[in-house]
């Protein structure tokens, strides 16, 4: 039987293997903490160790951290997946199914920025509903601070921006 700390790592690997895309840190955390498998600090240590061991790949976009399973992680999970109980596997699958349904029901509002050749920044703001792009807007801003500010406020202000655009155009 695996130690509890090893079990947390296996749960994370299993979640990533069975998700339809990358998972955010908060999605993984919500699952583990809601079921009281462990505390936040031990969970973050487990995630960190998985990244350090190259079993999980971490990336950041728009102030969110995303995780994906590496080939090494897939191979590790194949070898140790029997250590996870069928009850835990079922809970993970149910959570991921409910998570996928929630994602489909909601709007996504990704925002990202990149530097331009002129020394300013270009910010790309989008509204995506059910996988369909409703708005795809690129704007130029003078500096990094402005780009970060626009990206941070987009999830809270996209509806007002959309309403104003539609008001002007219709």
Short mmCIF file of N, CA and C in Angstrom, two decimals:
data_model
loop_
_atom_site.label_atom_id
_atom_site.label_comp_id
_atom_site.label_asym_id
_atom_site.label_seq_id
_atom_site.Cartn_x
_atom_site.Cartn_y
_atom_site.Cartn_z
N UNK A 1 0.85 -1.18 0.00
CA UNK A 1 0.00 0.00 0.00
C UNK A 1 0.89 1.25 0.00
N UNK A 2 0.54 2.21 -0.81
CA UNK A 2 1.33 3.44 -0.93
C UNK A 2 1.15 4.32 0.30
N UNK A 3 2.18 5.11 0.60
CA UNK A 3 2.07 6.07 1.70
C UNK A 3 1.06 7.15 1.32
N UNK A 4 0.47 7.85 2.29
CA UNK A 4 -0.49 8.90 1.95
C UNK A 4 0.09 9.96 1.01
N UNK A 5 1.34 10.35 1.21
CA UNK A 5 1.95 11.38 0.36
C UNK A 5 2.08 10.88 -1.08
N UNK A 6 2.45 9.62 -1.24
CA UNK A 6 2.52 9.02 -2.57
C UNK A 6 1.14 8.96 -3.20
N UNK A 7 0.13 8.66 -2.40
CA UNK A 7 -1.24 8.62 -2.90
C UNK A 7 -1.68 9.98 -3.43
N UNK A 8 -1.31 11.07 -2.76
CA UNK A 8 -1.66 12.41 -3.25
C UNK A 8 -1.05 12.64 -4.63
N UNK A 9 0.20 12.22 -4.79
CA UNK A 9 0.86 12.39 -6.08
C UNK A 9 0.16 11.56 -7.16
N UNK A 10 -0.21 10.34 -6.81
CA UNK A 10 -0.89 9.48 -7.78
C UNK A 10 -2.26 10.04 -8.16
N UNK A 11 -2.95 10.63 -7.21
CA UNK A 11 -4.24 11.26 -7.51
C UNK A 11 -4.03 12.38 -8.52
N UNK A 12 -3.02 13.21 -8.30
CA UNK A 12 -2.74 14.32 -9.22
C UNK A 12 -2.42 13.78 -10.62
N UNK A 13 -1.57 12.78 -10.68
CA UNK A 13 -1.23 12.19 -11.98
C UNK A 13 -2.47 11.60 -12.66
N UNK A 14 -3.31 10.93 -11.88
CA UNK A 14 -4.52 10.34 -12.43
C UNK A 14 -5.48 11.42 -12.93
N UNK A 15 -5.59 12.51 -12.18
CA UNK A 15 -6.43 13.63 -12.61
C UNK A 15 -5.95 14.17 -13.96
N UNK A 16 -4.66 14.39 -14.06
CA UNK A 16 -4.10 14.96 -15.29
C UNK A 16 -4.23 14.00 -16.47
N UNK A 17 -4.09 12.72 -16.20
CA UNK A 17 -4.23 11.73 -17.27
C UNK A 17 -5.66 11.71 -17.81
N UNK A 18 -6.63 11.90 -16.94
CA UNK A 18 -8.03 11.74 -17.34
C UNK A 18 -8.75 13.04 -17.66
N UNK A 19 -8.05 14.16 -17.55
CA UNK A 19 -8.68 15.43 -17.88
C UNK A 19 -8.62 15.64 -19.39
N UNK A 20 -9.54 16.43 -19.91
CA UNK A 20 -9.58 16.69 -21.34
C UNK A 20 -8.60 17.77 -21.77
N UNK A 21 -7.98 18.42 -20.81
CA UNK A 21 -6.99 19.44 -21.09
C UNK A 21 -6.13 19.64 -19.87
N UNK A 22 -5.35 20.69 -19.88
CA UNK A 22 -4.55 21.02 -18.71
C UNK A 22 -5.47 21.40 -17.56
N UNK A 23 -5.02 21.16 -16.35
CA UNK A 23 -5.77 21.55 -15.16
C UNK A 23 -5.05 22.69 -14.46
N UNK A 24 -5.83 23.58 -13.86
CA UNK A 24 -5.24 24.66 -13.09
C UNK A 24 -4.90 24.15 -11.69
N UNK A 25 -4.04 24.90 -11.03
CA UNK A 25 -3.70 24.58 -9.65
C UNK A 25 -4.96 24.58 -8.80
N UNK A 26 -5.85 25.54 -9.03
CA UNK A 26 -7.06 25.62 -8.20
C UNK A 26 -8.00 24.45 -8.44
N UNK A 27 -8.06 23.91 -9.65
CA UNK A 27 -8.91 22.75 -9.91
C UNK A 27 -8.39 21.52 -9.18
N UNK A 28 -7.09 21.33 -9.21
CA UNK A 28 -6.49 20.20 -8.48
C UNK A 28 -6.69 20.39 -6.98
N UNK A 29 -6.43 21.60 -6.52
CA UNK A 29 -6.57 21.91 -5.09
C UNK A 29 -8.01 21.72 -4.62
N UNK A 30 -8.97 22.20 -5.39
CA UNK A 30 -10.38 22.05 -5.01
C UNK A 30 -10.74 20.59 -4.81
N UNK A 31 -10.33 19.74 -5.73
CA UNK A 31 -10.66 18.32 -5.62
C UNK A 31 -10.07 17.71 -4.36
N UNK A 32 -8.78 17.90 -4.15
CA UNK A 32 -8.09 17.25 -3.03
C UNK A 32 -8.57 17.80 -1.68
N UNK A 33 -8.70 19.13 -1.58
CA UNK A 33 -9.08 19.72 -0.29
C UNK A 33 -10.55 19.49 0.03
N UNK A 34 -11.42 19.52 -0.98
CA UNK A 34 -12.85 19.28 -0.73
C UNK A 34 -13.09 17.90 -0.14
N UNK A 35 -12.26 16.95 -0.49
CA UNK A 35 -12.41 15.59 0.01
C UNK A 35 -11.54 15.33 1.24
N UNK A 36 -10.87 16.39 1.67
CA UNK A 36 -10.04 16.34 2.88
C UNK A 36 -8.97 15.23 2.84
N UNK A 37 -8.39 15.02 1.64
CA UNK A 37 -7.31 14.05 1.53
C UNK A 37 -6.08 14.53 2.26
N UNK A 38 -5.80 15.82 2.17
CA UNK A 38 -4.63 16.39 2.84
C UNK A 38 -4.84 17.89 2.99
N UNK A 39 -3.84 18.57 3.53
CA UNK A 39 -3.93 20.02 3.66
C UNK A 39 -3.25 20.70 2.48
N UNK A 40 -3.43 21.99 2.37
CA UNK A 40 -2.93 22.77 1.24
C UNK A 40 -1.42 22.66 1.08
N UNK A 41 -0.70 22.74 2.19
CA UNK A 41 0.76 22.77 2.12
C UNK A 41 1.34 21.44 1.65
N UNK A 42 0.80 20.34 2.13
CA UNK A 42 1.27 19.04 1.67
C UNK A 42 0.93 18.84 0.20
N UNK A 43 -0.24 19.31 -0.21
CA UNK A 43 -0.64 19.20 -1.61
C UNK A 43 0.33 19.97 -2.50
N UNK A 44 0.64 21.20 -2.12
CA UNK A 44 1.56 22.00 -2.94
C UNK A 44 2.96 21.39 -2.98
N UNK A 45 3.36 20.75 -1.88
CA UNK A 45 4.65 20.06 -1.87
C UNK A 45 4.62 18.88 -2.85
N UNK A 46 3.51 18.15 -2.86
CA UNK A 46 3.37 17.01 -3.79
C UNK A 46 3.43 17.50 -5.24
N UNK A 47 2.72 18.58 -5.54
CA UNK A 47 2.72 19.14 -6.90
C UNK A 47 4.14 19.57 -7.27
N UNK A 48 4.80 20.26 -6.37
CA UNK A 48 6.16 20.73 -6.62
C UNK A 48 7.10 19.56 -6.90
N UNK A 49 7.00 18.50 -6.14
CA UNK A 49 7.86 17.34 -6.34
C UNK A 49 7.58 16.66 -7.68
N UNK A 50 6.31 16.64 -8.10
CA UNK A 50 5.97 16.06 -9.40
C UNK A 50 6.58 16.88 -10.54
N UNK A 51 6.57 18.19 -10.38
CA UNK A 51 7.17 19.07 -11.39
C UNK A 51 8.69 18.88 -11.42
N UNK A 52 9.30 18.86 -10.24
CA UNK A 52 10.76 18.68 -10.16
C UNK A 52 11.21 17.35 -10.75
N UNK A 53 10.38 16.32 -10.63
CA UNK A 53 10.71 14.99 -11.14
C UNK A 53 10.35 14.85 -12.62
N UNK A 54 9.87 15.93 -13.23
CA UNK A 54 9.46 15.93 -14.64
C UNK A 54 8.34 14.95 -14.94
N UNK A 55 7.50 14.69 -13.95
CA UNK A 55 6.31 13.87 -14.17
C UNK A 55 5.14 14.74 -14.60
N UNK A 56 5.23 16.01 -14.23
CA UNK A 56 4.19 17.00 -14.55
C UNK A 56 4.90 18.23 -15.09
N UNK A 57 4.29 18.83 -16.10
CA UNK A 57 4.82 20.06 -16.68
C UNK A 57 3.94 21.22 -16.25
N UNK A 58 4.57 22.30 -15.83
CA UNK A 58 3.85 23.47 -15.36
C UNK A 58 4.01 24.60 -16.38
N UNK A 59 2.93 25.34 -16.62
CA UNK A 59 3.01 26.52 -17.47
C UNK A 59 2.11 27.59 -16.88
N UNK A 60 2.40 28.84 -17.20
CA UNK A 60 1.60 29.95 -16.70
C UNK A 60 1.08 30.77 -17.86
N UNK A 61 -0.15 31.20 -17.72
CA UNK A 61 -0.76 32.08 -18.71
C UNK A 61 -1.82 32.91 -18.00
N UNK A 62 -1.77 34.19 -18.22
CA UNK A 62 -2.76 35.10 -17.66
C UNK A 62 -2.94 34.89 -16.16
N UNK A 63 -1.84 34.86 -15.44
CA UNK A 63 -1.83 34.76 -13.98
C UNK A 63 -2.45 33.46 -13.46
N UNK A 64 -2.48 32.42 -14.29
CA UNK A 64 -2.95 31.11 -13.85
C UNK A 64 -1.84 30.11 -14.13
N UNK A 65 -1.74 29.12 -13.24
CA UNK A 65 -0.77 28.06 -13.41
C UNK A 65 -1.51 26.82 -13.88
N UNK A 66 -1.02 26.24 -14.97
CA UNK A 66 -1.62 25.05 -15.55
C UNK A 66 -0.65 23.89 -15.45
N UNK A 67 -1.21 22.68 -15.31
CA UNK A 67 -0.39 21.48 -15.22
C UNK A 67 -0.83 20.47 -16.28
N UNK A 68 0.16 19.76 -16.82
CA UNK A 68 -0.11 18.70 -17.79
C UNK A 68 0.82 17.54 -17.49
N UNK A 69 0.36 16.35 -17.79
CA UNK A 69 1.12 15.13 -17.57
C UNK A 69 2.18 14.98 -18.66
N UNK A 70 3.40 14.63 -18.26
CA UNK A 70 4.47 14.38 -19.23
C UNK A 70 4.46 12.88 -19.58
N UNK A 71 5.25 12.51 -20.58
CA UNK A 71 5.37 11.09 -20.94
C UNK A 71 5.89 10.28 -19.75
N UNK A 72 6.86 10.87 -19.05
CA UNK A 72 7.41 10.20 -17.85
C UNK A 72 6.32 10.01 -16.80
N UNK A 73 5.45 11.01 -16.66
CA UNK A 73 4.33 10.90 -15.72
C UNK A 73 3.35 9.82 -16.12
N UNK A 74 3.08 9.70 -17.44
CA UNK A 74 2.19 8.64 -17.93
C UNK A 74 2.76 7.27 -17.63
N UNK A 75 4.06 7.12 -17.89
CA UNK A 75 4.71 5.83 -17.62
C UNK A 75 4.69 5.49 -16.14
N UNK A 76 4.94 6.47 -15.31
CA UNK A 76 4.91 6.26 -13.86
C UNK A 76 3.52 5.83 -13.41
N UNK A 77 2.51 6.51 -13.93
CA UNK A 77 1.14 6.19 -13.53
C UNK A 77 0.76 4.78 -13.99
N UNK A 78 1.19 4.38 -15.16
CA UNK A 78 0.91 3.01 -15.64
C UNK A 78 1.43 1.99 -14.64
N UNK A 79 2.63 2.25 -14.14
CA UNK A 79 3.26 1.31 -13.23
C UNK A 79 2.60 1.29 -11.85
N UNK A 80 2.16 2.48 -11.37
CA UNK A 80 1.67 2.57 -10.00
C UNK A 80 0.15 2.77 -9.87
N UNK A 81 -0.58 2.80 -10.97
CA UNK A 81 -2.01 3.13 -10.89
C UNK A 81 -2.80 2.14 -10.03
N UNK A 82 -2.32 0.92 -9.92
CA UNK A 82 -3.03 -0.07 -9.08
C UNK A 82 -3.03 0.33 -7.60
N UNK A 83 -2.13 1.25 -7.25
CA UNK A 83 -2.06 1.72 -5.86
C UNK A 83 -3.24 2.64 -5.49
N UNK A 84 -3.93 3.16 -6.51
CA UNK A 84 -5.10 4.01 -6.26
C UNK A 84 -6.34 3.13 -6.20
N UNK A 85 -7.16 3.35 -5.19
CA UNK A 85 -8.38 2.55 -5.06
C UNK A 85 -9.37 2.91 -6.18
N UNK A 86 -10.26 1.98 -6.47
CA UNK A 86 -11.27 2.23 -7.50
C UNK A 86 -12.21 3.35 -7.05
N UNK A 87 -12.41 3.50 -5.75
CA UNK A 87 -13.27 4.58 -5.23
C UNK A 87 -12.66 5.94 -5.53
N UNK A 88 -11.37 6.08 -5.32
CA UNK A 88 -10.69 7.36 -5.60
C UNK A 88 -10.74 7.64 -7.10
N UNK A 89 -10.47 6.62 -7.91
CA UNK A 89 -10.53 6.81 -9.36
C UNK A 89 -11.91 7.26 -9.80
N UNK A 90 -12.92 6.67 -9.23
CA UNK A 90 -14.30 7.04 -9.57
C UNK A 90 -14.59 8.49 -9.16
N UNK A 91 -14.13 8.88 -7.98
CA UNK A 91 -14.32 10.27 -7.52
C UNK A 91 -13.64 11.25 -8.47
N UNK A 92 -12.42 10.93 -8.90
CA UNK A 92 -11.69 11.79 -9.84
C UNK A 92 -12.48 11.92 -11.14
N UNK A 93 -12.93 10.80 -11.67
CA UNK A 93 -13.66 10.82 -12.94
C UNK A 93 -14.96 11.62 -12.83
N UNK A 94 -15.67 11.45 -11.72
CA UNK A 94 -16.91 12.22 -11.51
C UNK A 94 -16.61 13.71 -11.41
N UNK A 95 -15.57 14.06 -10.68
CA UNK A 95 -15.17 15.46 -10.55
C UNK A 95 -14.81 16.06 -11.91
N UNK A 96 -14.01 15.33 -12.68
CA UNK A 96 -13.60 15.85 -13.99
C UNK A 96 -14.79 15.98 -14.94
N UNK A 97 -15.74 15.04 -14.86
CA UNK A 97 -16.95 15.16 -15.69
C UNK A 97 -17.76 16.38 -15.30
N UNK A 98 -17.90 16.62 -14.00
CA UNK A 98 -18.66 17.81 -13.56
C UNK A 98 -17.91 19.08 -13.90
N UNK A 99 -16.60 19.04 -13.83
CA UNK A 99 -15.77 20.19 -14.17
C UNK A 99 -15.90 20.51 -15.65
N UNK A 100 -15.89 19.50 -16.48
CA UNK A 100 -16.04 19.71 -17.92
C UNK A 100 -17.40 20.33 -18.24
N UNK A 101 -18.44 19.85 -17.56
CA UNK A 101 -19.78 20.42 -17.78
C UNK A 101 -19.81 21.88 -17.37
N UNK A 102 -19.18 22.21 -16.24
CA UNK A 102 -19.15 23.60 -15.77
C UNK A 102 -18.40 24.49 -16.74
N UNK A 103 -17.30 23.99 -17.27
CA UNK A 103 -16.51 24.79 -18.21
C UNK A 103 -17.33 25.07 -19.47
N UNK A 104 -18.05 24.07 -19.96
CA UNK A 104 -18.85 24.26 -21.17
C UNK A 104 -19.97 25.26 -20.94
N UNK A 105 -20.52 25.29 -19.72
CA UNK A 105 -21.63 26.17 -19.43
C UNK A 105 -21.19 27.63 -19.31
N UNK A 106 -19.97 27.86 -18.95
CA UNK A 106 -19.49 29.21 -18.67
C UNK A 106 -18.74 29.82 -19.84
N UNK A 107 -18.67 31.10 -19.77
CA UNK A 107 -17.84 31.84 -20.72
C UNK A 107 -16.39 31.76 -20.27
N UNK A 108 -15.52 31.71 -21.21
CA UNK A 108 -14.10 31.82 -20.92
C UNK A 108 -13.66 33.20 -21.37
N UNK A 109 -12.80 33.82 -20.60
CA UNK A 109 -12.34 35.17 -20.92
C UNK A 109 -10.81 35.24 -20.86
N UNK A 110 -10.14 34.53 -21.76
CA UNK A 110 -8.67 34.58 -21.74
C UNK A 110 -8.14 35.95 -22.14
N UNK A 111 -7.04 36.32 -21.51
CA UNK A 111 -6.36 37.59 -21.81
C UNK A 111 -4.86 37.32 -21.72
N UNK A 112 -4.14 37.79 -22.72
CA UNK A 112 -2.70 37.59 -22.72
C UNK A 112 -2.03 38.79 -23.39
N UNK A 113 -0.75 38.96 -23.15
CA UNK A 113 -0.03 40.09 -23.74
C UNK A 113 1.35 39.65 -24.20
N UNK A 114 1.90 40.45 -25.11
CA UNK A 114 3.25 40.19 -25.59
C UNK A 114 3.87 41.50 -26.05
N UNK A 115 5.19 41.61 -25.96
CA UNK A 115 5.85 42.86 -26.37
C UNK A 115 5.84 43.00 -27.90
N UNK A 116 5.80 44.25 -28.35
CA UNK A 116 5.87 44.54 -29.78
C UNK A 116 7.28 45.02 -30.12
N UNK A 117 7.56 45.12 -31.39
CA UNK A 117 8.88 45.59 -31.82
C UNK A 117 9.14 47.03 -31.43
N UNK A 118 8.08 47.82 -31.33
CA UNK A 118 8.22 49.25 -31.01
C UNK A 118 8.48 49.50 -29.52
N UNK A 119 8.43 48.46 -28.70
CA UNK A 119 8.67 48.64 -27.27
C UNK A 119 7.40 48.75 -26.46
N UNK A 120 6.25 48.75 -27.11
CA UNK A 120 4.99 48.76 -26.38
C UNK A 120 4.53 47.30 -26.20
N UNK A 121 3.28 47.10 -25.85
CA UNK A 121 2.74 45.76 -25.67
C UNK A 121 1.42 45.63 -26.41
N UNK A 122 1.16 44.44 -26.90
CA UNK A 122 -0.12 44.13 -27.51
C UNK A 122 -0.86 43.19 -26.58
N UNK A 123 -2.12 43.50 -26.33
CA UNK A 123 -2.94 42.70 -25.43
C UNK A 123 -4.05 42.05 -26.25
N UNK A 124 -4.22 40.75 -26.11
CA UNK A 124 -5.29 40.03 -26.80
C UNK A 124 -6.33 39.62 -25.77
N UNK A 125 -7.55 40.07 -26.00
CA UNK A 125 -8.67 39.82 -25.11
C UNK A 125 -9.73 39.03 -25.86
N UNK A 126 -10.23 37.96 -25.24
CA UNK A 126 -11.23 37.15 -25.93
C UNK A 126 -12.37 36.79 -25.00
N UNK A 127 -13.53 36.56 -25.62
CA UNK A 127 -14.67 35.97 -24.94
C UNK A 127 -15.03 34.73 -25.74
N UNK A 128 -15.03 33.59 -25.07
CA UNK A 128 -15.31 32.32 -25.73
C UNK A 128 -16.49 31.67 -25.02
N UNK A 129 -17.50 31.31 -25.78
CA UNK A 129 -18.68 30.66 -25.22
C UNK A 129 -18.89 29.34 -25.93
N UNK A 130 -18.89 28.25 -25.16
CA UNK A 130 -19.08 26.93 -25.74
C UNK A 130 -18.08 26.60 -26.83
N UNK A 131 -16.86 27.07 -26.69
CA UNK A 131 -15.82 26.80 -27.66
C UNK A 131 -15.84 27.72 -28.88
N UNK A 132 -16.79 28.66 -28.92
CA UNK A 132 -16.90 29.58 -30.05
C UNK A 132 -16.46 30.97 -29.61
N UNK A 133 -15.58 31.58 -30.39
CA UNK A 133 -15.10 32.92 -30.07
C UNK A 133 -16.19 33.96 -30.35
N UNK A 134 -16.58 34.70 -29.33
CA UNK A 134 -17.60 35.75 -29.44
C UNK A 134 -16.92 37.09 -29.71
N UNK A 135 -15.80 37.32 -29.02
CA UNK A 135 -15.01 38.53 -29.20
C UNK A 135 -13.55 38.12 -29.22
N UNK A 136 -12.80 38.72 -30.14
CA UNK A 136 -11.35 38.53 -30.20
C UNK A 136 -10.76 39.90 -30.51
N UNK A 137 -10.25 40.55 -29.48
CA UNK A 137 -9.84 41.94 -29.56
C UNK A 137 -8.37 42.08 -29.22
N UNK A 138 -7.62 42.77 -30.06
CA UNK A 138 -6.22 43.07 -29.76
C UNK A 138 -6.08 44.58 -29.64
N UNK A 139 -5.41 45.00 -28.57
CA UNK A 139 -5.19 46.44 -28.38
C UNK A 139 -3.72 46.67 -28.01
N UNK A 140 -3.23 47.84 -28.36
CA UNK A 140 -1.85 48.23 -28.05
C UNK A 140 -1.87 49.07 -26.78
N UNK A 141 -0.96 48.76 -25.87
CA UNK A 141 -0.82 49.53 -24.64
C UNK A 141 0.64 49.96 -24.51
N UNK A 142 0.90 51.04 -23.75
CA UNK A 142 2.25 51.62 -23.75
C UNK A 142 3.33 50.85 -23.01
N UNK A 143 2.94 50.05 -22.00
CA UNK A 143 3.99 49.42 -21.19
C UNK A 143 3.50 48.13 -20.54
N UNK A 144 4.42 47.46 -19.87
CA UNK A 144 4.12 46.18 -19.23
C UNK A 144 3.06 46.33 -18.15
N UNK A 145 3.15 47.36 -17.34
CA UNK A 145 2.18 47.56 -16.26
C UNK A 145 0.77 47.70 -16.81
N UNK A 146 0.64 48.44 -17.90
CA UNK A 146 -0.68 48.61 -18.52
C UNK A 146 -1.19 47.28 -19.06
N UNK A 147 -0.31 46.51 -19.69
CA UNK A 147 -0.70 45.21 -20.23
C UNK A 147 -1.18 44.28 -19.12
N UNK A 148 -0.45 44.24 -18.04
CA UNK A 148 -0.85 43.40 -16.90
C UNK A 148 -2.17 43.87 -16.31
N UNK A 149 -2.34 45.17 -16.19
CA UNK A 149 -3.57 45.72 -15.63
C UNK A 149 -4.79 45.36 -16.49
N UNK A 150 -4.64 45.50 -17.80
CA UNK A 150 -5.74 45.17 -18.71
C UNK A 150 -6.09 43.69 -18.59
N UNK A 151 -5.08 42.84 -18.58
CA UNK A 151 -5.33 41.39 -18.47
C UNK A 151 -6.00 41.02 -17.14
N UNK A 152 -5.58 41.67 -16.07
CA UNK A 152 -6.16 41.38 -14.76
C UNK A 152 -7.61 41.85 -14.66
N UNK A 153 -7.96 42.96 -15.30
CA UNK A 153 -9.32 43.48 -15.18
C UNK A 153 -10.29 42.86 -16.19
N UNK A 154 -9.79 42.26 -17.27
CA UNK A 154 -10.65 41.70 -18.31
C UNK A 154 -11.71 40.73 -17.78
N UNK A 155 -11.38 39.76 -16.92
CA UNK A 155 -12.43 38.84 -16.46
C UNK A 155 -13.56 39.52 -15.68
N UNK A 156 -13.30 40.70 -15.16
CA UNK A 156 -14.30 41.41 -14.37
C UNK A 156 -15.06 42.45 -15.19
N UNK A 157 -14.46 42.90 -16.28
CA UNK A 157 -15.05 44.00 -17.05
C UNK A 157 -15.45 43.64 -18.48
N UNK A 158 -15.27 42.37 -18.86
CA UNK A 158 -15.55 42.00 -20.25
C UNK A 158 -16.99 42.28 -20.64
N UNK A 159 -17.93 42.09 -19.72
CA UNK A 159 -19.35 42.30 -20.05
C UNK A 159 -19.62 43.76 -20.37
N UNK A 160 -19.05 44.68 -19.60
CA UNK A 160 -19.23 46.11 -19.88
C UNK A 160 -18.62 46.48 -21.23
N UNK A 161 -17.43 45.95 -21.52
CA UNK A 161 -16.78 46.24 -22.80
C UNK A 161 -17.62 45.70 -23.95
N UNK A 162 -18.10 44.48 -23.82
CA UNK A 162 -18.94 43.88 -24.86
C UNK A 162 -20.21 44.71 -25.07
N UNK A 163 -20.84 45.09 -23.96
CA UNK A 163 -22.07 45.89 -24.07
C UNK A 163 -21.82 47.21 -24.78
N UNK A 164 -20.73 47.89 -24.48
CA UNK A 164 -20.41 49.18 -25.10
C UNK A 164 -20.12 49.01 -26.60
N UNK A 165 -19.41 47.96 -26.95
CA UNK A 165 -19.12 47.71 -28.37
C UNK A 165 -20.44 47.48 -29.12
N UNK A 166 -21.27 46.62 -28.56
CA UNK A 166 -22.53 46.32 -29.24
C UNK A 166 -23.43 47.55 -29.31
N UNK A 167 -23.44 48.36 -28.28
CA UNK A 167 -24.24 49.60 -28.25
C UNK A 167 -23.78 50.53 -29.39
N UNK A 168 -22.48 50.63 -29.57
CA UNK A 168 -21.95 51.52 -30.61
C UNK A 168 -22.21 50.99 -32.01
N UNK A 169 -22.16 49.70 -32.16
CA UNK A 169 -22.29 49.11 -33.49
C UNK A 169 -23.74 48.90 -33.94
N UNK A 170 -24.64 48.75 -33.02
CA UNK A 170 -26.04 48.47 -33.40
C UNK A 170 -26.92 49.71 -33.41
#
